[in-house]
Amino acid sequence: MKFSRRRFQYLAAGAATVSFLHPQAGAQTWPTRPVRWVVGYAPGGGNDIVARLMGQWFSDRLGQTFVIENKPGAATNIAAEFVVNAAPDGYTLLLVGQPNAINATLYETLPFNFIRDIAPVAGIMTVPNVMVVNPSLPANTVAEFIAYAKANPGKVNMASAGNGSAAHLAGELFQSMTGTKMVHVPYRGQAPAIADLLSGQVHVLFATSPASMEFIKTGKLKALAVTTAMRADALPDLPTVGDTVPGYEASAWYGLGAPQKTPAEIIDRLNRETNAGLADAKLKVRLADLGGTLIPGSPADFGKLIAEDTEKWAKVIRSANIKL
């Protein structure tokens, strides 16, 4: 069969178009347009701060803007569902965190299965929660706080970033292990919770260190302890809650996820760029200032962390019979 020159050019153009539309080819050229990174909390919280720092790194490295899109509500379930239902093309990502592991058990019914429907991409950092109180509260240690709360049952207001949030569960675990009774006051995100803590409308919050660090340093909030098993490098003078309440531990963490079936090439590239950012001297300093410990590793490493934390909080929720 003979082809005219015009016919040959037509077929060649068609083949190029097919190649461009093929998922493999799309993965190889990704990204060609801005990427949406969804955060399940309001702007200003620890999650948002970490996403914006890493988002700028990705933007500079990959040549496309990473737009941070805040979708607060339902303890991050709104954001998670949005990303689960997004096209698995690398242009919609999720800031994954401890609440996603908690929600798997806390919510009796969800329209998605987080471990099944979100592909782990990379871990970013773990951060201690910090037990912070309004400076007017007459307690300077965890022991003094416990004594004050027991002497004033139902009168201490405990803020959180929302029902079922990491701060809520950390506080519920604290109550169950100390026998204290506080009034839970949920907010739509950590930033508004901190705002009311600063004004004295609530008394205590188990805040993430990125969101509370500056207020602690300036004396606007009083830090009693960190919630990790070991003291935090960023707050070396603070004891752990476990020093007073043996066995207590609650750590927050952040990472990157994508819709399941996102091409492996895109996931691997995002993983490499995340690890490169965690190894960058300037970015390491910025993240260290937030009080976190970096967790570079493979997508499988991050998937293991998600699975283990999901199992841990499932046991706590069921044991304490925590309901929404």
Short mmCIF file of N, CA, C and O in Angstrom, two decimals, residues 63-175:
data_model
loop_
_atom_site.label_atom_id
_atom_site.label_comp_id
_atom_site.label_asym_id
_atom_site.label_seq_id
_atom_site.Cartn_x
_atom_site.Cartn_y
_atom_site.Cartn_z
N GLY A 63 8.31 23.52 38.47
CA GLY A 63 7.96 24.51 37.47
C GLY A 63 6.47 24.77 37.30
O GLY A 63 6.07 25.42 36.33
N GLN A 64 5.65 24.26 38.20
CA GLN A 64 4.22 24.53 38.17
C GLN A 64 3.77 24.90 39.59
O GLN A 64 4.30 24.38 40.57
N THR A 65 2.80 25.78 39.68
CA THR A 65 2.32 26.22 40.99
C THR A 65 1.55 25.11 41.71
O THR A 65 0.70 24.46 41.11
N PHE A 66 1.89 24.89 42.96
CA PHE A 66 1.13 23.99 43.82
C PHE A 66 0.21 24.86 44.67
O PHE A 66 0.65 25.58 45.56
N VAL A 67 -1.07 24.81 44.34
CA VAL A 67 -2.06 25.66 44.98
C VAL A 67 -2.61 24.96 46.23
O VAL A 67 -3.16 23.86 46.14
N ILE A 68 -2.44 25.59 47.38
CA ILE A 68 -2.98 25.02 48.62
C ILE A 68 -4.45 25.39 48.72
O ILE A 68 -4.81 26.56 48.74
N GLU A 69 -5.30 24.38 48.76
CA GLU A 69 -6.75 24.59 48.81
C GLU A 69 -7.28 24.04 50.13
O GLU A 69 -7.23 22.83 50.38
N ASN A 70 -7.76 24.93 50.99
CA ASN A 70 -8.26 24.53 52.30
C ASN A 70 -9.73 24.11 52.20
O ASN A 70 -10.57 24.88 51.71
N LYS A 71 -10.01 22.89 52.65
CA LYS A 71 -11.38 22.37 52.69
C LYS A 71 -11.66 21.83 54.09
O LYS A 71 -11.63 20.62 54.31
N PRO A 72 -11.89 22.73 55.05
CA PRO A 72 -12.12 22.28 56.43
C PRO A 72 -13.48 21.63 56.59
O PRO A 72 -14.38 21.80 55.78
N GLY A 73 -13.59 20.85 57.67
CA GLY A 73 -14.87 20.26 58.02
C GLY A 73 -14.81 18.76 58.17
O GLY A 73 -14.02 18.09 57.52
N ALA A 74 -15.66 18.26 59.08
CA ALA A 74 -15.79 16.82 59.35
C ALA A 74 -14.46 16.17 59.66
O ALA A 74 -14.19 15.04 59.24
N ALA A 75 -13.61 16.88 60.41
CA ALA A 75 -12.32 16.34 60.85
C ALA A 75 -11.49 15.80 59.68
O ALA A 75 -10.90 14.74 59.77
N THR A 76 -11.46 16.56 58.60
CA THR A 76 -10.69 16.29 57.37
C THR A 76 -11.39 15.34 56.41
O THR A 76 -10.88 15.08 55.32
N ASN A 77 -12.55 14.80 56.75
CA ASN A 77 -13.22 13.86 55.86
C ASN A 77 -13.71 14.51 54.57
O ASN A 77 -13.75 13.86 53.51
N ILE A 78 -14.09 15.78 54.63
CA ILE A 78 -14.53 16.48 53.42
C ILE A 78 -13.38 16.55 52.42
O ILE A 78 -13.55 16.27 51.23
N ALA A 79 -12.21 16.92 52.92
CA ALA A 79 -11.04 17.01 52.04
C ALA A 79 -10.65 15.64 51.50
O ALA A 79 -10.35 15.48 50.32
N ALA A 80 -10.68 14.63 52.37
CA ALA A 80 -10.29 13.29 51.95
C ALA A 80 -11.24 12.76 50.88
O ALA A 80 -10.80 12.21 49.85
N GLU A 81 -12.54 12.94 51.07
CA GLU A 81 -13.51 12.46 50.08
C GLU A 81 -13.33 13.18 48.75
O GLU A 81 -13.44 12.58 47.68
N PHE A 82 -13.04 14.46 48.81
CA PHE A 82 -12.83 15.24 47.59
C PHE A 82 -11.67 14.66 46.78
O PHE A 82 -11.78 14.48 45.56
N VAL A 83 -10.58 14.34 47.46
CA VAL A 83 -9.42 13.81 46.76
C VAL A 83 -9.65 12.38 46.30
O VAL A 83 -9.22 11.99 45.20
N VAL A 84 -10.32 11.58 47.12
CA VAL A 84 -10.64 10.20 46.73
C VAL A 84 -11.40 10.18 45.40
O VAL A 84 -11.16 9.33 44.54
N ASN A 85 -12.29 11.16 45.21
CA ASN A 85 -13.12 11.20 44.01
C ASN A 85 -12.51 11.99 42.86
O ASN A 85 -13.12 12.09 41.79
N ALA A 86 -11.32 12.54 43.07
CA ALA A 86 -10.66 13.30 42.01
C ALA A 86 -10.02 12.37 40.99
O ALA A 86 -9.77 11.19 41.26
N ALA A 87 -9.76 12.89 39.81
CA ALA A 87 -9.09 12.11 38.77
C ALA A 87 -7.69 11.72 39.25
O ALA A 87 -6.97 12.57 39.80
N PRO A 88 -7.29 10.48 39.07
CA PRO A 88 -5.96 10.03 39.51
C PRO A 88 -4.87 10.40 38.51
O PRO A 88 -4.19 9.54 37.95
N ASP A 89 -4.70 11.71 38.32
CA ASP A 89 -3.79 12.18 37.29
C ASP A 89 -2.62 13.00 37.84
O ASP A 89 -1.84 13.58 37.08
N GLY A 90 -2.52 13.07 39.17
CA GLY A 90 -1.43 13.82 39.78
C GLY A 90 -1.70 15.29 39.98
O GLY A 90 -0.83 16.01 40.47
N TYR A 91 -2.90 15.75 39.62
CA TYR A 91 -3.19 17.18 39.73
C TYR A 91 -4.07 17.51 40.94
O TYR A 91 -4.42 18.67 41.15
N THR A 92 -4.43 16.50 41.72
CA THR A 92 -5.13 16.72 42.99
C THR A 92 -4.49 15.82 44.03
O THR A 92 -4.49 14.60 43.89
N LEU A 93 -3.92 16.45 45.07
CA LEU A 93 -3.21 15.72 46.12
C LEU A 93 -3.85 16.03 47.47
O LEU A 93 -4.64 16.97 47.60
N LEU A 94 -3.48 15.25 48.48
CA LEU A 94 -4.05 15.43 49.82
C LEU A 94 -2.93 15.52 50.85
O LEU A 94 -1.98 14.74 50.81
N LEU A 95 -3.06 16.49 51.75
CA LEU A 95 -2.17 16.50 52.92
C LEU A 95 -2.73 15.47 53.89
O LEU A 95 -3.80 15.66 54.47
N VAL A 96 -2.02 14.37 54.05
CA VAL A 96 -2.47 13.27 54.90
C VAL A 96 -1.95 13.50 56.32
O VAL A 96 -0.83 14.00 56.51
N GLY A 97 -2.75 13.15 57.29
CA GLY A 97 -2.32 13.34 58.68
C GLY A 97 -2.98 12.37 59.63
O GLY A 97 -3.81 11.53 59.24
N GLN A 98 -2.64 12.51 60.88
CA GLN A 98 -3.16 11.65 61.94
C GLN A 98 -4.69 11.56 61.95
O GLN A 98 -5.24 10.48 62.19
N PRO A 99 -5.41 12.67 61.68
CA PRO A 99 -6.88 12.56 61.69
C PRO A 99 -7.41 11.51 60.72
O PRO A 99 -8.44 10.89 61.00
N ASN A 100 -6.74 11.32 59.60
CA ASN A 100 -7.20 10.31 58.65
C ASN A 100 -7.15 8.91 59.26
O ASN A 100 -8.02 8.07 59.01
N ALA A 101 -6.11 8.66 60.05
CA ALA A 101 -5.99 7.37 60.73
C ALA A 101 -7.04 7.23 61.82
O ALA A 101 -7.61 6.15 62.03
N ILE A 102 -7.33 8.32 62.51
CA ILE A 102 -8.33 8.30 63.57
C ILE A 102 -9.73 8.09 63.01
O ILE A 102 -10.52 7.29 63.51
N ASN A 103 -10.04 8.78 61.92
CA ASN A 103 -11.40 8.76 61.38
C ASN A 103 -11.84 7.39 60.88
O ASN A 103 -13.03 7.10 60.83
N ALA A 104 -10.87 6.56 60.52
CA ALA A 104 -11.21 5.23 60.01
C ALA A 104 -12.04 4.43 61.00
O ALA A 104 -12.87 3.60 60.62
N THR A 105 -11.85 4.69 62.30
CA THR A 105 -12.61 4.01 63.34
C THR A 105 -13.65 4.92 63.97
O THR A 105 -14.75 4.49 64.31
N LEU A 106 -13.31 6.19 64.10
CA LEU A 106 -14.20 7.13 64.79
C LEU A 106 -15.54 7.27 64.09
O LEU A 106 -16.58 7.38 64.73
N TYR A 107 -15.52 7.26 62.76
CA TYR A 107 -16.74 7.38 61.98
C TYR A 107 -17.24 5.98 61.61
O TYR A 107 -16.52 5.20 60.98
N GLU A 108 -18.47 5.69 62.01
CA GLU A 108 -19.01 4.35 61.76
C GLU A 108 -19.20 4.08 60.27
O GLU A 108 -19.02 2.96 59.80
N THR A 109 -19.58 5.11 59.53
CA THR A 109 -19.73 4.95 58.09
C THR A 109 -19.05 6.12 57.37
O THR A 109 -19.26 7.28 57.72
N LEU A 110 -18.23 5.80 56.40
CA LEU A 110 -17.59 6.80 55.55
C LEU A 110 -17.79 6.37 54.10
O LEU A 110 -17.83 5.17 53.80
N PRO A 111 -17.90 7.33 53.20
CA PRO A 111 -18.09 6.98 51.78
C PRO A 111 -16.80 6.55 51.09
O PRO A 111 -16.75 6.50 49.87
N PHE A 112 -15.79 6.25 51.87
CA PHE A 112 -14.52 5.80 51.31
C PHE A 112 -13.77 5.01 52.37
O PHE A 112 -14.08 5.08 53.55
N ASN A 113 -12.81 4.22 51.91
CA ASN A 113 -11.90 3.50 52.80
C ASN A 113 -10.53 4.14 52.59
O ASN A 113 -9.92 3.98 51.53
N PHE A 114 -10.05 4.85 53.61
CA PHE A 114 -8.86 5.67 53.40
C PHE A 114 -7.65 4.85 52.95
O PHE A 114 -6.97 5.22 52.00
N ILE A 115 -7.37 3.76 53.62
CA ILE A 115 -6.19 2.96 53.27
C ILE A 115 -6.32 2.38 51.87
O ILE A 115 -5.34 2.26 51.14
N ARG A 116 -7.55 2.04 51.47
CA ARG A 116 -7.75 1.46 50.14
C ARG A 116 -7.76 2.52 49.05
O ARG A 116 -7.24 2.30 47.94
N ASP A 117 -8.33 3.72 49.34
CA ASP A 117 -8.63 4.70 48.30
C ASP A 117 -7.60 5.81 48.14
O ASP A 117 -7.65 6.55 47.14
N ILE A 118 -6.69 5.95 49.10
CA ILE A 118 -5.63 6.97 48.98
C ILE A 118 -4.28 6.27 48.90
O ILE A 118 -3.94 5.46 49.76
N ALA A 119 -3.53 6.60 47.87
CA ALA A 119 -2.19 6.02 47.70
C ALA A 119 -1.18 6.83 48.51
O ALA A 119 -1.10 8.05 48.34
N PRO A 120 -0.42 6.21 49.41
CA PRO A 120 0.61 6.94 50.14
C PRO A 120 1.73 7.36 49.20
O PRO A 120 2.19 6.57 48.37
N VAL A 121 2.16 8.61 49.32
CA VAL A 121 3.22 9.14 48.46
C VAL A 121 4.51 9.33 49.24
O VAL A 121 5.55 8.80 48.87
N ALA A 122 4.44 10.08 50.33
CA ALA A 122 5.65 10.36 51.11
C ALA A 122 5.30 10.91 52.48
O ALA A 122 4.35 11.69 52.61
N GLY A 123 6.06 10.51 53.47
CA GLY A 123 5.96 11.14 54.78
C GLY A 123 6.74 12.45 54.77
O GLY A 123 7.72 12.59 54.03
N ILE A 124 6.31 13.41 55.56
CA ILE A 124 7.02 14.68 55.66
C ILE A 124 7.64 14.85 57.05
O ILE A 124 8.85 14.97 57.17
N MET A 125 6.82 14.83 58.08
CA MET A 125 7.37 15.03 59.41
C MET A 125 6.38 14.56 60.47
O MET A 125 5.18 14.45 60.23
N THR A 126 6.91 14.24 61.64
CA THR A 126 6.09 14.02 62.82
C THR A 126 6.31 15.22 63.74
O THR A 126 7.40 15.80 63.76
N VAL A 127 5.30 15.58 64.47
CA VAL A 127 5.42 16.72 65.38
C VAL A 127 4.76 16.37 66.71
O VAL A 127 3.74 15.67 66.73
N PRO A 128 5.33 16.84 67.79
CA PRO A 128 4.67 16.61 69.08
C PRO A 128 3.48 17.54 69.22
O PRO A 128 3.51 18.68 68.74
N ASN A 129 2.43 17.07 69.81
CA ASN A 129 1.42 18.00 70.30
C ASN A 129 1.99 18.63 71.56
O ASN A 129 2.82 18.01 72.25
N VAL A 130 1.55 19.82 71.84
CA VAL A 130 2.00 20.52 73.05
C VAL A 130 0.77 20.85 73.88
O VAL A 130 -0.20 21.41 73.38
N MET A 131 0.82 20.47 75.14
CA MET A 131 -0.28 20.79 76.04
C MET A 131 -0.10 22.24 76.47
O MET A 131 0.78 22.57 77.27
N VAL A 132 -0.92 23.13 75.89
CA VAL A 132 -0.79 24.56 76.16
C VAL A 132 -2.03 25.08 76.86
O VAL A 132 -3.15 24.61 76.60
N VAL A 133 -1.83 26.04 77.74
CA VAL A 133 -2.93 26.64 78.50
C VAL A 133 -2.84 28.14 78.41
O VAL A 133 -1.79 28.72 78.09
N ASN A 134 -3.96 28.79 78.69
CA ASN A 134 -3.95 30.24 78.79
C ASN A 134 -3.10 30.63 80.00
O ASN A 134 -3.19 29.99 81.06
N PRO A 135 -2.25 31.65 79.88
CA PRO A 135 -1.36 32.03 80.99
C PRO A 135 -2.07 32.33 82.30
O PRO A 135 -1.47 32.24 83.38
N SER A 136 -3.35 32.67 82.24
CA SER A 136 -4.07 33.00 83.47
C SER A 136 -4.44 31.75 84.28
O SER A 136 -4.79 31.87 85.46
N LEU A 137 -4.35 30.56 83.67
CA LEU A 137 -4.70 29.34 84.39
C LEU A 137 -3.67 29.07 85.48
O LEU A 137 -2.46 29.07 85.22
N PRO A 138 -4.10 28.83 86.71
CA PRO A 138 -3.15 28.65 87.82
C PRO A 138 -2.55 27.24 87.87
O PRO A 138 -2.73 26.49 88.82
N ALA A 139 -1.82 26.90 86.79
CA ALA A 139 -1.14 25.61 86.73
C ALA A 139 0.09 25.76 85.86
O ALA A 139 0.01 26.27 84.73
N ASN A 140 1.24 25.35 86.39
CA ASN A 140 2.50 25.47 85.65
C ASN A 140 3.11 24.13 85.29
O ASN A 140 4.12 24.08 84.61
N THR A 141 2.49 23.05 85.75
CA THR A 141 2.96 21.71 85.44
C THR A 141 1.75 20.83 85.13
O THR A 141 0.61 21.19 85.43
N VAL A 142 2.01 19.66 84.56
CA VAL A 142 0.92 18.72 84.28
C VAL A 142 0.26 18.28 85.59
O VAL A 142 -0.97 18.19 85.68
N ALA A 143 1.07 18.04 86.61
CA ALA A 143 0.51 17.62 87.89
C ALA A 143 -0.40 18.70 88.47
O ALA A 143 -1.48 18.39 89.00
N GLU A 144 0.02 19.95 88.39
CA GLU A 144 -0.81 21.04 88.90
C GLU A 144 -2.09 21.18 88.07
O GLU A 144 -3.16 21.49 88.62
N PHE A 145 -1.98 20.96 86.77
CA PHE A 145 -3.17 21.03 85.93
C PHE A 145 -4.17 19.94 86.31
O PHE A 145 -5.37 20.20 86.41
N ILE A 146 -3.67 18.73 86.51
CA ILE A 146 -4.55 17.62 86.89
C ILE A 146 -5.26 17.94 88.20
O ILE A 146 -6.48 17.72 88.35
N ALA A 147 -4.51 18.47 89.16
CA ALA A 147 -5.10 18.82 90.46
C ALA A 147 -6.17 19.90 90.29
O ALA A 147 -7.25 19.83 90.90
N TYR A 148 -5.88 20.90 89.45
CA TYR A 148 -6.83 21.99 89.23
C TYR A 148 -8.09 21.47 88.55
O TYR A 148 -9.22 21.82 88.93
N ALA A 149 -7.92 20.61 87.54
CA ALA A 149 -9.07 20.07 86.81
C ALA A 149 -9.93 19.20 87.70
O ALA A 149 -11.17 19.22 87.62
N LYS A 150 -9.30 18.42 88.58
CA LYS A 150 -10.07 17.57 89.49
C LYS A 150 -10.80 18.39 90.54
O LYS A 150 -11.89 18.00 90.99
N ALA A 151 -10.21 19.52 90.89
CA ALA A 151 -10.86 20.40 91.87
C ALA A 151 -11.99 21.21 91.24
O ALA A 151 -12.84 21.76 91.96
N ASN A 152 -12.00 21.27 89.89
CA ASN A 152 -13.01 22.04 89.17
C ASN A 152 -13.62 21.20 88.04
O ASN A 152 -13.52 21.55 86.86
N PRO A 153 -14.25 20.07 88.40
CA PRO A 153 -14.79 19.19 87.35
C PRO A 153 -15.85 19.88 86.51
O PRO A 153 -16.74 20.56 87.05
N GLY A 154 -15.72 19.75 85.18
CA GLY A 154 -16.69 20.35 84.28
C GLY A 154 -16.54 21.84 84.09
O GLY A 154 -17.38 22.46 83.42
N LYS A 155 -15.50 22.43 84.65
CA LYS A 155 -15.30 23.88 84.53
C LYS A 155 -14.10 24.25 83.68
O LYS A 155 -13.90 25.43 83.39
N VAL A 156 -13.31 23.26 83.31
CA VAL A 156 -12.15 23.52 82.44
C VAL A 156 -12.56 23.22 81.01
O VAL A 156 -12.99 22.12 80.69
N ASN A 157 -12.43 24.23 80.14
CA ASN A 157 -12.80 24.06 78.74
C ASN A 157 -11.60 23.60 77.92
O ASN A 157 -10.57 24.28 77.89
N MET A 158 -11.75 22.46 77.26
CA MET A 158 -10.68 21.91 76.43
C MET A 158 -11.02 22.13 74.96
O MET A 158 -11.98 21.56 74.43
N ALA A 159 -10.25 22.95 74.30
CA ALA A 159 -10.48 23.23 72.88
C ALA A 159 -9.90 22.13 72.02
O ALA A 159 -9.01 21.38 72.43
N SER A 160 -10.41 22.03 70.80
CA SER A 160 -9.83 21.11 69.82
C SER A 160 -10.09 21.66 68.43
O SER A 160 -10.86 22.61 68.25
N ALA A 161 -9.47 21.05 67.44
CA ALA A 161 -9.66 21.46 66.05
C ALA A 161 -10.92 20.85 65.45
O ALA A 161 -11.13 20.92 64.25
N GLY A 162 -11.74 20.23 66.27
CA GLY A 162 -12.99 19.65 65.80
C GLY A 162 -13.23 18.27 66.40
O GLY A 162 -12.30 17.63 66.90
N ASN A 163 -14.46 17.82 66.38
CA ASN A 163 -14.80 16.49 66.88
C ASN A 163 -14.00 15.43 66.14
O ASN A 163 -14.02 15.37 64.91
N GLY A 164 -13.31 14.59 66.89
CA GLY A 164 -12.54 13.52 66.29
C GLY A 164 -11.17 13.94 65.79
O GLY A 164 -10.45 13.12 65.22
N SER A 165 -10.80 15.19 65.99
CA SER A 165 -9.48 15.65 65.55
C SER A 165 -8.39 15.07 66.45
O SER A 165 -8.66 14.51 67.51
N ALA A 166 -7.14 15.21 66.00
CA ALA A 166 -6.02 14.71 66.79
C ALA A 166 -5.98 15.36 68.17
O ALA A 166 -5.70 14.70 69.18
N ALA A 167 -6.26 16.66 68.22
CA ALA A 167 -6.26 17.37 69.51
C ALA A 167 -7.37 16.82 70.42
O ALA A 167 -7.18 16.68 71.63
N HIS A 168 -8.52 16.53 69.84
CA HIS A 168 -9.63 15.97 70.61
C HIS A 168 -9.25 14.62 71.20
O HIS A 168 -9.42 14.36 72.40
N LEU A 169 -8.70 13.74 70.35
CA LEU A 169 -8.34 12.40 70.83
C LEU A 169 -7.23 12.46 71.87
O LEU A 169 -7.23 11.69 72.84
N ALA A 170 -6.26 13.37 71.67
CA ALA A 170 -5.19 13.53 72.66
C ALA A 170 -5.76 13.95 74.00
O ALA A 170 -5.35 13.46 75.06
N GLY A 171 -6.74 14.85 73.96
CA GLY A 171 -7.38 15.29 75.19
C GLY A 171 -8.23 14.22 75.84
O GLY A 171 -8.25 14.07 77.06
N GLU A 172 -8.94 13.45 75.02
CA GLU A 172 -9.76 12.37 75.55
C GLU A 172 -8.88 11.29 76.19
O GLU A 172 -9.22 10.73 77.23
N LEU A 173 -7.76 11.01 75.55
CA LEU A 173 -6.83 10.04 76.12
C LEU A 173 -6.30 10.54 77.45
O LEU A 173 -6.20 9.79 78.43
N PHE A 174 -6.00 11.83 77.52
CA PHE A 174 -5.51 12.45 78.76
C PHE A 174 -6.56 12.31 79.87
O PHE A 174 -6.25 11.94 81.00
N GLN A 175 -7.81 12.62 79.54
CA GLN A 175 -8.86 12.52 80.55
C GLN A 175 -9.03 11.10 81.06
O GLN A 175 -9.18 10.86 82.26
#
